[in-house]
Coordinates of C-alpha atoms in Angstrom, one line a residue:
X505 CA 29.5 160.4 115.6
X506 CA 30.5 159.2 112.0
X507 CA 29.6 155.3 111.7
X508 CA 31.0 153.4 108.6
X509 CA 28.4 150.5 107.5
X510 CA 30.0 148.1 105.4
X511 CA 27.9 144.9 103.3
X512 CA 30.8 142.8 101.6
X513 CA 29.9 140.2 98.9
X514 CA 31.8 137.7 97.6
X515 CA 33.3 139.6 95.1
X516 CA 32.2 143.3 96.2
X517 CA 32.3 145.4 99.2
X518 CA 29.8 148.1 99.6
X519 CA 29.6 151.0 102.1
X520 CA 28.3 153.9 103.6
X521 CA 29.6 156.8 105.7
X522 CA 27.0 158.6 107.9
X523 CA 27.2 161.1 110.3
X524 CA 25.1 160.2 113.2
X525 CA 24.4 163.6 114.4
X526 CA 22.1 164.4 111.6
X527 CA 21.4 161.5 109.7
X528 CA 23.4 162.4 106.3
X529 CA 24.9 160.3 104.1
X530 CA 28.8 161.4 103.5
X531 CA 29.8 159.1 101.3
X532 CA 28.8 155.3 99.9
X533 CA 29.6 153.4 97.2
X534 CA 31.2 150.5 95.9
X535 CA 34.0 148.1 95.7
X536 CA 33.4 145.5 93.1
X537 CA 34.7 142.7 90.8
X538 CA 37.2 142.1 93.8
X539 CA 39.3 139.0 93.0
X540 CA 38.7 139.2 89.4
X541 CA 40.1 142.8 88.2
X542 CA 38.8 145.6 90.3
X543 CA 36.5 149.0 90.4
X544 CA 35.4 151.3 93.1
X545 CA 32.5 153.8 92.8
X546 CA 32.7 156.2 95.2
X547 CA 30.1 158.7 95.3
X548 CA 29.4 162.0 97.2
X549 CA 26.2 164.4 97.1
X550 CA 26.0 166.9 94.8
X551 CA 29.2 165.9 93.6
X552 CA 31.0 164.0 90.4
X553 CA 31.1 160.3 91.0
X554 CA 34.7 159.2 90.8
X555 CA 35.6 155.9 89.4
X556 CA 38.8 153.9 89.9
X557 CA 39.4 150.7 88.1
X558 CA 42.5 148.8 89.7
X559 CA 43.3 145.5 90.8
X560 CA 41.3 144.6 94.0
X561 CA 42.9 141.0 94.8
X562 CA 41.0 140.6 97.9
X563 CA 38.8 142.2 100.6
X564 CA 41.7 144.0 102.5
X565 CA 42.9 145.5 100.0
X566 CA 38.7 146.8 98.9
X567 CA 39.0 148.0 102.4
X568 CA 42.1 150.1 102.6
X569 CA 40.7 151.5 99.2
X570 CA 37.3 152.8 100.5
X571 CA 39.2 154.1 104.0
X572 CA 41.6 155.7 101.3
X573 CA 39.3 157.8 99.0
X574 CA 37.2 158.3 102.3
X575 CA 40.3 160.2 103.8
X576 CA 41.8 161.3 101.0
X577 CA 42.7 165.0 100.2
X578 CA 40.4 166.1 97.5
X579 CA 37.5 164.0 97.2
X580 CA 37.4 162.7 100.9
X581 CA 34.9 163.4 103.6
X582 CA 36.5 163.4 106.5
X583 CA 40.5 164.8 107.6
X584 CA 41.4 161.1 109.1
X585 CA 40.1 157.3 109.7
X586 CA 40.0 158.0 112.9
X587 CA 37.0 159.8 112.7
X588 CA 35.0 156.8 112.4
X589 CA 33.7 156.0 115.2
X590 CA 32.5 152.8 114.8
X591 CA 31.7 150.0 111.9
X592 CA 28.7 148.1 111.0
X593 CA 28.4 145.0 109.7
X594 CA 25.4 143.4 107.6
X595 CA 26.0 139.7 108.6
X596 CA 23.6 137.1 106.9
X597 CA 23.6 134.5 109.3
X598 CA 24.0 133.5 113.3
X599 CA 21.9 130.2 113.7
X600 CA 20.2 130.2 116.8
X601 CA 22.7 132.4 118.5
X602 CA 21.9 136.0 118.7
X603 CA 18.7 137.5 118.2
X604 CA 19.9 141.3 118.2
X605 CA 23.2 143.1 116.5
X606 CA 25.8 142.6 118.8
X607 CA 29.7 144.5 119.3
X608 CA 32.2 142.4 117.4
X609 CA 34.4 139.8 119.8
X610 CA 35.8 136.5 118.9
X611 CA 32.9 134.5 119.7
X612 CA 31.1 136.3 117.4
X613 CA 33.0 135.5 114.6
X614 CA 33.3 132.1 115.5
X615 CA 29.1 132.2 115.7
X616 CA 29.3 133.6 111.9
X617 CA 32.1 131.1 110.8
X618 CA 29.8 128.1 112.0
X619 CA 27.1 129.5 110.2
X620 CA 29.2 129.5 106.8
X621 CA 27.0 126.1 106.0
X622 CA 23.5 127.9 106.9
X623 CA 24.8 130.5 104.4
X624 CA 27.8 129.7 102.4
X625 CA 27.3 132.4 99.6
X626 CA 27.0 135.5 102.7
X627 CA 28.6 134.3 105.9
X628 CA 32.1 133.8 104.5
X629 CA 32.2 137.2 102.6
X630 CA 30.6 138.7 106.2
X631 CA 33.6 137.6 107.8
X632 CA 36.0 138.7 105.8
X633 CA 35.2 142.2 106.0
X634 CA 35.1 142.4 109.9
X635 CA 38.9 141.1 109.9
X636 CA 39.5 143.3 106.9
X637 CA 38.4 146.1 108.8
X638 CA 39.8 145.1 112.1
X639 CA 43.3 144.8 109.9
X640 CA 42.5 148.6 109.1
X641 CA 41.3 150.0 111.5
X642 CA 42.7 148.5 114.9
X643 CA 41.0 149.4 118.0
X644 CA 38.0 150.9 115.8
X645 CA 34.2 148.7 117.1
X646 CA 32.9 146.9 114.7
X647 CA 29.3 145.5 115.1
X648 CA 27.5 142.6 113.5
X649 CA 24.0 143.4 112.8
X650 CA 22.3 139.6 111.7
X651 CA 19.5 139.6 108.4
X652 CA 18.5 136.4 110.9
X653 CA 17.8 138.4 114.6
X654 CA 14.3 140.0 113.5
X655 CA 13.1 136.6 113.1
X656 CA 14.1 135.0 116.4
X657 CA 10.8 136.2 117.8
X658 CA 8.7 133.4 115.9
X659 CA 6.9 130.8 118.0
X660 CA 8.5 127.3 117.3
X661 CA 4.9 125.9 115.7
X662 CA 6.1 128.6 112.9
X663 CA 9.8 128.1 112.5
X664 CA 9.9 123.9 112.7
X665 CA 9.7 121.7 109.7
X666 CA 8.1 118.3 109.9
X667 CA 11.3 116.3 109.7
X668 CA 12.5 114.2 112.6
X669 CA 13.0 116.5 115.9
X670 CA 16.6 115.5 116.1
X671 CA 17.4 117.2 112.7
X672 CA 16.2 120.3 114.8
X673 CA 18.1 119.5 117.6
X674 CA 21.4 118.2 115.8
X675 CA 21.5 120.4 113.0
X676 CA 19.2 123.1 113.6
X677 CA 17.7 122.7 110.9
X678 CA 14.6 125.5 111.2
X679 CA 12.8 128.2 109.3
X680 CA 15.5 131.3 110.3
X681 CA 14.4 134.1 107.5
X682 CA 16.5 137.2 106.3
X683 CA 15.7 140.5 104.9
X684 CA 15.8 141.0 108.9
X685 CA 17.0 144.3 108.8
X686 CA 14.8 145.6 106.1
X687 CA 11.5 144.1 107.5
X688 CA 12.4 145.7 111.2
X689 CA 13.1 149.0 109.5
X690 CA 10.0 149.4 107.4
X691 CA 7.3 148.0 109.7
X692 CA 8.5 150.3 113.0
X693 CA 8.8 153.3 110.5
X694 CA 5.4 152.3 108.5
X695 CA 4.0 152.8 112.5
X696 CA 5.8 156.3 112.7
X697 CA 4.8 157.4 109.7
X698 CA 0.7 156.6 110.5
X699 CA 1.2 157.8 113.9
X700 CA 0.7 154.1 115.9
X701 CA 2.1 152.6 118.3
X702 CA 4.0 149.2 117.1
X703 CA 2.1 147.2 120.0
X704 CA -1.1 148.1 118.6
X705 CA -1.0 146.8 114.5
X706 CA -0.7 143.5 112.7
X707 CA 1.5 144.5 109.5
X708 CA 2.8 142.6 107.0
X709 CA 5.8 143.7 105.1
X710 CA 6.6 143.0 101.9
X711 CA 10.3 143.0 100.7
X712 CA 10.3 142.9 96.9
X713 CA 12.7 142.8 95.0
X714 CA 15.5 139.9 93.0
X715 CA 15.4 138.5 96.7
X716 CA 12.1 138.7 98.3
X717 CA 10.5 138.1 101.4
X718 CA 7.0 138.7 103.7
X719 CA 7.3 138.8 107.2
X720 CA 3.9 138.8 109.4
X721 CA 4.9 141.5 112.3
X722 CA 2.4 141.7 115.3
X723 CA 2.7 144.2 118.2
X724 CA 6.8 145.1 116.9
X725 CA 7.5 141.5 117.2
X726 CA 7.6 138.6 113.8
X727 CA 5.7 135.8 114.2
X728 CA 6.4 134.3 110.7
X729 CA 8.4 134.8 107.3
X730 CA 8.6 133.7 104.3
X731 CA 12.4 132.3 103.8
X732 CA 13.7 129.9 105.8
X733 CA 16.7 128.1 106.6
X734 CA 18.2 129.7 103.6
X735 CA 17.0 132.4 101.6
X736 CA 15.8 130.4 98.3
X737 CA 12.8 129.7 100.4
X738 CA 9.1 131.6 99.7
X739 CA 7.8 133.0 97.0
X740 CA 9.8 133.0 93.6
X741 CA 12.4 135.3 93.1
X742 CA 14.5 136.8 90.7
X743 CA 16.3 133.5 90.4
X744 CA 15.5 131.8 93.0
X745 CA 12.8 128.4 92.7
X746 CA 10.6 129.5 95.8
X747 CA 8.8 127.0 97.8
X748 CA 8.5 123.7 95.3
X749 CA 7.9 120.0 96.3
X750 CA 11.2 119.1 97.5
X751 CA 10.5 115.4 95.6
X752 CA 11.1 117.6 92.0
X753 CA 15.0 117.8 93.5
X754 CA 15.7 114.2 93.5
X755 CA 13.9 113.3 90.2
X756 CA 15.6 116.5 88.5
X757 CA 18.9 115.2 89.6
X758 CA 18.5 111.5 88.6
X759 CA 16.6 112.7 85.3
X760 CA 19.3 115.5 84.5
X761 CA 22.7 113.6 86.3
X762 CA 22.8 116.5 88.9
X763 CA 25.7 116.4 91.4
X764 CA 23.6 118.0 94.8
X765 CA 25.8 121.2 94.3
X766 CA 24.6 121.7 90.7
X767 CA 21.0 121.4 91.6
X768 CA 21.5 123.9 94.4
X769 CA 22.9 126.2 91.4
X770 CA 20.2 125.2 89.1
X771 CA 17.4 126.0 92.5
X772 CA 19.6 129.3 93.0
X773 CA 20.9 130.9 90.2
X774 CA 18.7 129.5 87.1
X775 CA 15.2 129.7 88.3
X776 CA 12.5 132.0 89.4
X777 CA 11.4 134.6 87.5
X778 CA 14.6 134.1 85.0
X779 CA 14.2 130.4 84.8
X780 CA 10.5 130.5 83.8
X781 CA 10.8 133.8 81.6
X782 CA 14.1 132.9 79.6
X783 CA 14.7 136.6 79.6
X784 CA 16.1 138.2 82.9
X785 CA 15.5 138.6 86.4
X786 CA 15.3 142.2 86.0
X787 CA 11.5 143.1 87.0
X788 CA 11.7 146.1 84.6
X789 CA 13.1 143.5 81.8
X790 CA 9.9 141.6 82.3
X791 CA 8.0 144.4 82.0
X792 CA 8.9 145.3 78.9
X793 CA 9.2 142.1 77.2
X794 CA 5.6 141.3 78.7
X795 CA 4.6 144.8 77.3
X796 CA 5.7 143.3 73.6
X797 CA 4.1 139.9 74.1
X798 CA 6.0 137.8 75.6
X799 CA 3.5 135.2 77.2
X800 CA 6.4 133.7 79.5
X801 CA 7.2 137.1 80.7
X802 CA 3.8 137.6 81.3
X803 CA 3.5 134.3 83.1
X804 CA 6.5 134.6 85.1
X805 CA 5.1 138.6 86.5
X806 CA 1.5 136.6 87.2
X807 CA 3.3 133.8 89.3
X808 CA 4.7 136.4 91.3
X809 CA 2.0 138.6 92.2
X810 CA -0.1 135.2 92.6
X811 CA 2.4 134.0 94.7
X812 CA 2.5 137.2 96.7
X813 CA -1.2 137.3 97.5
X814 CA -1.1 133.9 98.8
X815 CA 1.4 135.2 101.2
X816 CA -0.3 137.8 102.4
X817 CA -3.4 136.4 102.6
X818 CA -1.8 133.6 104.7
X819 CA -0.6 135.9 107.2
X820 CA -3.8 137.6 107.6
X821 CA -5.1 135.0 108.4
X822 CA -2.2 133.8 110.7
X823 CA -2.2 136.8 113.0
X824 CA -6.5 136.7 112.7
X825 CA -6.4 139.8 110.6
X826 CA -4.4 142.5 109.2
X827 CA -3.9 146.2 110.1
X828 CA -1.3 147.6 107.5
X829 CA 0.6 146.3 104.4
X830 CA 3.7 147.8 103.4
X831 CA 5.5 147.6 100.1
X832 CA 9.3 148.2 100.2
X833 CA 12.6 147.3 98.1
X834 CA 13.3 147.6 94.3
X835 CA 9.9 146.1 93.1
X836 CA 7.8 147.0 96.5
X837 CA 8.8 150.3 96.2
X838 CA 8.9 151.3 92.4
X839 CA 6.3 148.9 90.4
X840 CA 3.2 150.2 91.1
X841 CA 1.3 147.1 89.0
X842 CA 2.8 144.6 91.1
X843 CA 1.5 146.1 94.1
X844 CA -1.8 146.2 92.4
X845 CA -1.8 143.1 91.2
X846 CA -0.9 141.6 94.8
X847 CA -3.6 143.3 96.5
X848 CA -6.7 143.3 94.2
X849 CA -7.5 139.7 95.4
X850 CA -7.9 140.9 98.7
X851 CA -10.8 143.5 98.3
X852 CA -12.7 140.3 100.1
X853 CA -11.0 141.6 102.8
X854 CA -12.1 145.5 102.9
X855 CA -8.6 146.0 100.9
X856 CA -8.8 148.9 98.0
X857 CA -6.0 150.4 96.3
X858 CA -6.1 154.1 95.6
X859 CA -4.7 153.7 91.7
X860 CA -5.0 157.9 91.3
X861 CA -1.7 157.7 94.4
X862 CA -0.5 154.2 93.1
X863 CA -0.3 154.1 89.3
X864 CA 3.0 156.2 88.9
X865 CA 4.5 155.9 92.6
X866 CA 8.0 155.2 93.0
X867 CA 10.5 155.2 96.1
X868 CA 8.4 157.8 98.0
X869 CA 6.6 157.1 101.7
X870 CA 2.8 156.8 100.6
X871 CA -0.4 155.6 101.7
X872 CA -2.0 153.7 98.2
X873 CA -5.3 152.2 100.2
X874 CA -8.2 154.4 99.8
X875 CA -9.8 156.4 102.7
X876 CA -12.4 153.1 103.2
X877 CA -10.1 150.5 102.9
X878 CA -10.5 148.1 106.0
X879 CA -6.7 147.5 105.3
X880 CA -3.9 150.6 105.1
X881 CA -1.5 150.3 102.3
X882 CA 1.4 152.0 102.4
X883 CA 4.9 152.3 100.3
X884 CA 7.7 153.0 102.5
X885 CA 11.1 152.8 101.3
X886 CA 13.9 150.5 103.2
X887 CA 16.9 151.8 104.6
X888 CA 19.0 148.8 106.0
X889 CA 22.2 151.0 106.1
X890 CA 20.6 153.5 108.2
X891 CA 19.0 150.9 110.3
X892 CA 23.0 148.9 111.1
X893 CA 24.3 152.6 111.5
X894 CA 21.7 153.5 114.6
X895 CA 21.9 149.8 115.7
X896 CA 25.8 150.3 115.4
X897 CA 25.7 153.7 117.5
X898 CA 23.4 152.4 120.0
X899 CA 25.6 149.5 120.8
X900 CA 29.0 151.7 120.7
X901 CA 27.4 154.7 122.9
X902 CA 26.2 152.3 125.8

């Protein structure tokens, strides 16, 4: 079974083509700058990567490109489009609705269109690539698979906010989370990988990267996160604010002459890790410029990690102790300081860090805690792709 996974942006469309049967990635790759000139990457193992740059007005036309080089004579994968069996979809949002990927039907895509709201920069983009695709590729399934479902499982005492109850029941306004897809992936495999059953361990993943998020996963199921109804919620990002006093919005907008959608640009786009360095939100930017002395750089890298220890700490104490932490994403997987940093504050609670298996470690599955540590560390790298393709399979095989 071949299934195509598809995560569309509001000006890019990447993909992936996998064969089910053993796992392998065909082809992936990216459509990009759509709407504004155009350029696919389209790459192949062990092969050349080819690059086309030509206008891409809109995500149809992204589509039929990808479909195109997929199928086409001398760099394609496969003879035909109709070899695909089926599509997934990485949709942001879906409220309150569904709490597991789900086949593709009109209701559905009404679910994610009155969701554009709860996620305005995702859930419109989403959208458009399911209709793109169902343009293409008539008759093909296409399934949404929500960043929102893993979290559905947290007990109402952890999603509600203390606003009046009718904003809840009006609005549904509510802690929802994202990074679903990731933090399901990495904390069933992080149980594969120590040979444990899911029922059995408190974990706490940690999704680090220019978006991050923690997510406190008991027995398989989440019983709390760090975003919440949107993603700039949690621990500061790359930039992204992070929890703050919601009184600093109105006094920056009345001090400043902030329209609302400006400040949410300001909260979103200007902040975090960027806002407070003035140099990037690039991790390995910080790094560097921290490296050379740059005491903002510095600062921003120690909120973080501060920030990040909080979290877990939090959790710990949340599910009344701990079991395994797992590392994942850009940062997670590939900085080994940060994950340092984050944990060293927790040797109160039996946690050690093995730095002769840490210091150096990038993208590879790895235990970092030492033998003694009351708390198994582990870096396991996400694979949200893979995890929409099986979901994808499983729902089109029933």
């Amino acid at each position: 079974m071949k299934i195509l996974v598809i995560n569309c942006g509001s000006s890019s469309c990447k993909f992936q083509l996998f064969n089910m049967d053993n796992g392998d990635v065909l082809a992936k790759g990216n459509a990009e700058r759509i709407g504004i000139d155009g350029k696919l990457t389209y790459k192949r193992e062990g092969k050349e990567d080819v690059v086309i740059e030509t206008a891409i007005p809109d995500h149809q036309v992204a589509v039929t490109l990808i479909l195109g080089q997929l199928a086409d004579p001398e760099v394609g994968v496969i003879a035909d489009v109709k070899e695909i069996d089926a599509i997934g979809h990485r949709v942001l949002h879906a409220g309150m609705h569904y709490s597991e990927s789900i086949v593709v039907n009109e209701d559905v895509k009404r679910v994610v269109r009155e969701c554009f709201d709860l996620g305005p920069l995702h859930n419109p983009a989403n959208l458009i690539g399911i209709e793109a695709c169902e343009a293409a590729m008539p008759g093909t399934p296409n399934v949404a698979v929500f960043d929102t479902a893993f979290h559905q499982t947290m007990p109402q005492k952890a999603f509600m906010y203390g606003l009046p109850y009718e904003y809840y029941e009006k609005y549904q306004i509510r802690r929802y989370g994202f990074h679903g897809t990731s933090h399901r992936y990495v904390s069933k495999r992080v149980c594969e990988f120590l040979g444990k059953d899911p029922k059995d361990l408190k974990v706490i993943t940690c999704h680090l990267g220019n978006g991050s998020s923690f997510a406190a996963v008991d027995g398989g199921k989440c019983v709390d996160t760090s975003m919440g109804l949107t993603p700039l919620a949690g621990i500061l990002m790359g930039t992204r604010t992070g929890d703050i006093d919601p009184a600093i919005v109105p006094i920056i907008q009345k001090k400043e002459g902030l329209t609302p959608d400006e400040m949410d640009t300001l909260m979103n786009k200007k902040s975090g890790v960027m806002g407070i360095s003035g140099v990037s939100s690039d991790f390995r930017d910080l790094e560097a410029a921290a490296k050379s002395g740059n005491e903002k750089a510095q600062l921003a890298l120690d909120m973080f990690a501060y920030q990040g220890t909080k979290i877990i700490g939090s959790y710990a104490a949340a599910m009344g102790g701990v079991d395994v932490i797992v590392f994942t994403a850009g940062v997670g997987e590939n900085t080994w300081f940060m994950r340092e940093d984050m944990c060293k504050p927790l040797e109160f609670m039996g946690v050690k860090i093995d730095p002769s298996v840490n210091t150096g470690l990038r993208g590879k599955e790895a235990i970092i805690s030492t033998p003694d540590s009351k708390v198994t560390v582990c870096v396991i790298p996400t694979n949200e792709e893979l995890a929409i393709a099986l979901d994808t399979m499983e729902l089109v095989s029933k």
